[in-house]
Amino acid sequence: MKKFSMLINAADVRSHIAPEIYGHFSEHLGRCIYNGIYVGENSPIPNVRGIRSDIVEAFKNIKMPLLRWPGGCFADEYHWKDGIGEKSQRKKMVNTNWGGVTEDNSFGTHEFMDLCEQVGCQPYIAGNVGSGTVQELAEWVEYITFDGISPMADLRRKNGREKPWKLKYLGIGNENWGCGGSMRPEYYADVYRRFQSFCKNYSGNELFKIACGPSSSDYNWTEVMMKNLGEWHAKAISLHYYALRDWNNKGKAAEFTDEQYYELMNTANYMDELITRHTQIMDRYDPENKIGLAVDEWGTWYDVEEGTNPGFLYQQNTMRDAMVAALTLNIFNRHSGRVVMANLAQAVNVLQALVLTEGEKMVKTPTYHVFDLYKEHQGGEAVYCWSENEQMAGGAPMLSTSASVKDGVLTITAANCSMSEPAEINCGINGFAAASVKARILTGAARDLNDFDCPEKLTIKPLEAKLENGVLKAELPPCSAAEIRIFAE
Ligand code: AHR
């Protein structure tokens, strides 16, 4: 048993944890939307207007704050007008990025906004910059948000929605350095400025515009964006980073060696360095912290499950993925001064999914349970949290922690990323009159997973944690993530 001292000073508030850091991503890719979230009104699977009810319930339970749509790479070939009006009349298209399948556009703007309303989360729309026009994006904003008489607002009414929706988060393109147009940063910065100029704030709606930011460690992209975009142009720039081994040999989701496990923990932990270094660049141009970093795609990426369409990116999800989620969310909490949003890729049946479906069956993945354990951080104030640590093989720290205070309750999340060593934590708590504690844990062997025959192999269980003379004591088994909530007198 490894013993780790920890110290929390709840009076030392570092930054606000935007709920949107716990956001998600749903693309027209594989079985994320069709045969995932959207089964159609005539499906025998319980649904409301075609949207699967068990998925909506699952999303609500983790307090999903935000959902990004329609892509991803799909966003820059999506023409929103093809996805409105009478379904049988909607134009079909080829989804060139993801398997070359025919997209029938039966899930469009109204269906997405309906999904967000059912879940109670904020919509985040990624606009088409790569193959769309300024007019097209400007009209989409008008269609969604304008309350008066106008061609787009009238069209929306004709399609059955009298009142506008609220839309805050608008992405001006996606990965415009790659699938979104292969642009150079200097060129994209100008394109961004042009597109965003015509996306207006209508009828009391205020857009929070997000520019395409860097891929991984492309620090030059961040430098050029920050040089060229003031806060009056962009409220945030994005960052995309996936924990993956090698594009040509990503490895299997559920079969891996111990060495590969530790390698992946290190790859995931690299998020810390990435955010630190992009933040340093942003700090130079924006010392007042007016432009946020939106990590609007992150997660693990493996080879697809055998026998599935390679373009559908369907992968299983083990405790290894749960540990990646647990350590990454702690990184986001600690960087919440600059990180204003993050979206796990993706919500259903794609990459590091929250839930997997097969017919009427739905499985909550270990990753899902981590979002459940961490949900109380949403909207909290991140406070000083230090821990002793030890480097694992591969280089990542064994213990990952963060803490926040909300509504007078101190929430600590701690993950023991070791595959074999249990950890004992002894945590001093300053600045908080700790009176009682309640804790929950997710734990299992690194290769454990939930599947359709055994959907509840991994679930959240109560964890015994004690307060002794103001010191919190708990034992974390190997490969575990815990939520510890401390209540005041
Ligand atoms: O999430 C899958 C893909 O990864 C997205 O479409 C794209 O933005 C990224 O490269």
mmCIF file of C-alpha atoms in Angstrom, residues 3 43 51 106 131 133 146 170 199 210 236 264 292 295 303-304 321 330 414 420 424:
data_model
loop_
_atom_site.group_PDB
_atom_site.id
_atom_site.type_symbol
_atom_site.label_atom_id
_atom_site.label_comp_id
_atom_site.label_asym_id
_atom_site.label_seq_id
_atom_site.Cartn_x
_atom_site.Cartn_y
_atom_site.Cartn_z
ATOM 1 C CA LYS A 3 0.675 6.241 1.300
ATOM 2 C CA SER A 43 -38.973 2.562 -33.578
ATOM 3 C CA ILE A 51 -34.914 10.480 -29.674
ATOM 4 C CA SER A 106 -33.657 13.106 -41.005
ATOM 5 C CA SER A 131 -17.352 24.139 -47.844
ATOM 6 C CA THR A 133 -20.672 30.236 -47.329
ATOM 7 C CA PHE A 146 -34.355 35.563 -34.578
ATOM 8 C CA LEU A 170 -21.094 28.654 -32.108
ATOM 9 C CA CYS A 199 -23.113 35.866 -37.218
ATOM 10 C CA ILE A 210 -15.269 29.751 -30.888
ATOM 11 C CA ALA A 236 -12.508 31.016 -27.171
ATOM 12 C CA LEU A 264 -1.573 5.445 -22.580
ATOM 13 C CA GLY A 292 -10.885 30.801 -23.236
ATOM 14 C CA VAL A 295 -10.851 21.481 -25.608
ATOM 15 C CA ASP A 303 -8.592 0.507 -33.790
ATOM 16 C CA VAL A 304 -12.288 -0.223 -34.407
ATOM 17 C CA ASP A 321 -10.602 4.526 -20.471
ATOM 18 C CA ASN A 330 -8.795 16.541 -12.966
ATOM 19 C CA ALA A 414 -9.067 11.256 -6.725
ATOM 20 C CA SER A 420 -1.550 -3.006 -9.175
ATOM 21 C CA GLU A 424 -3.933 5.384 0.956
#
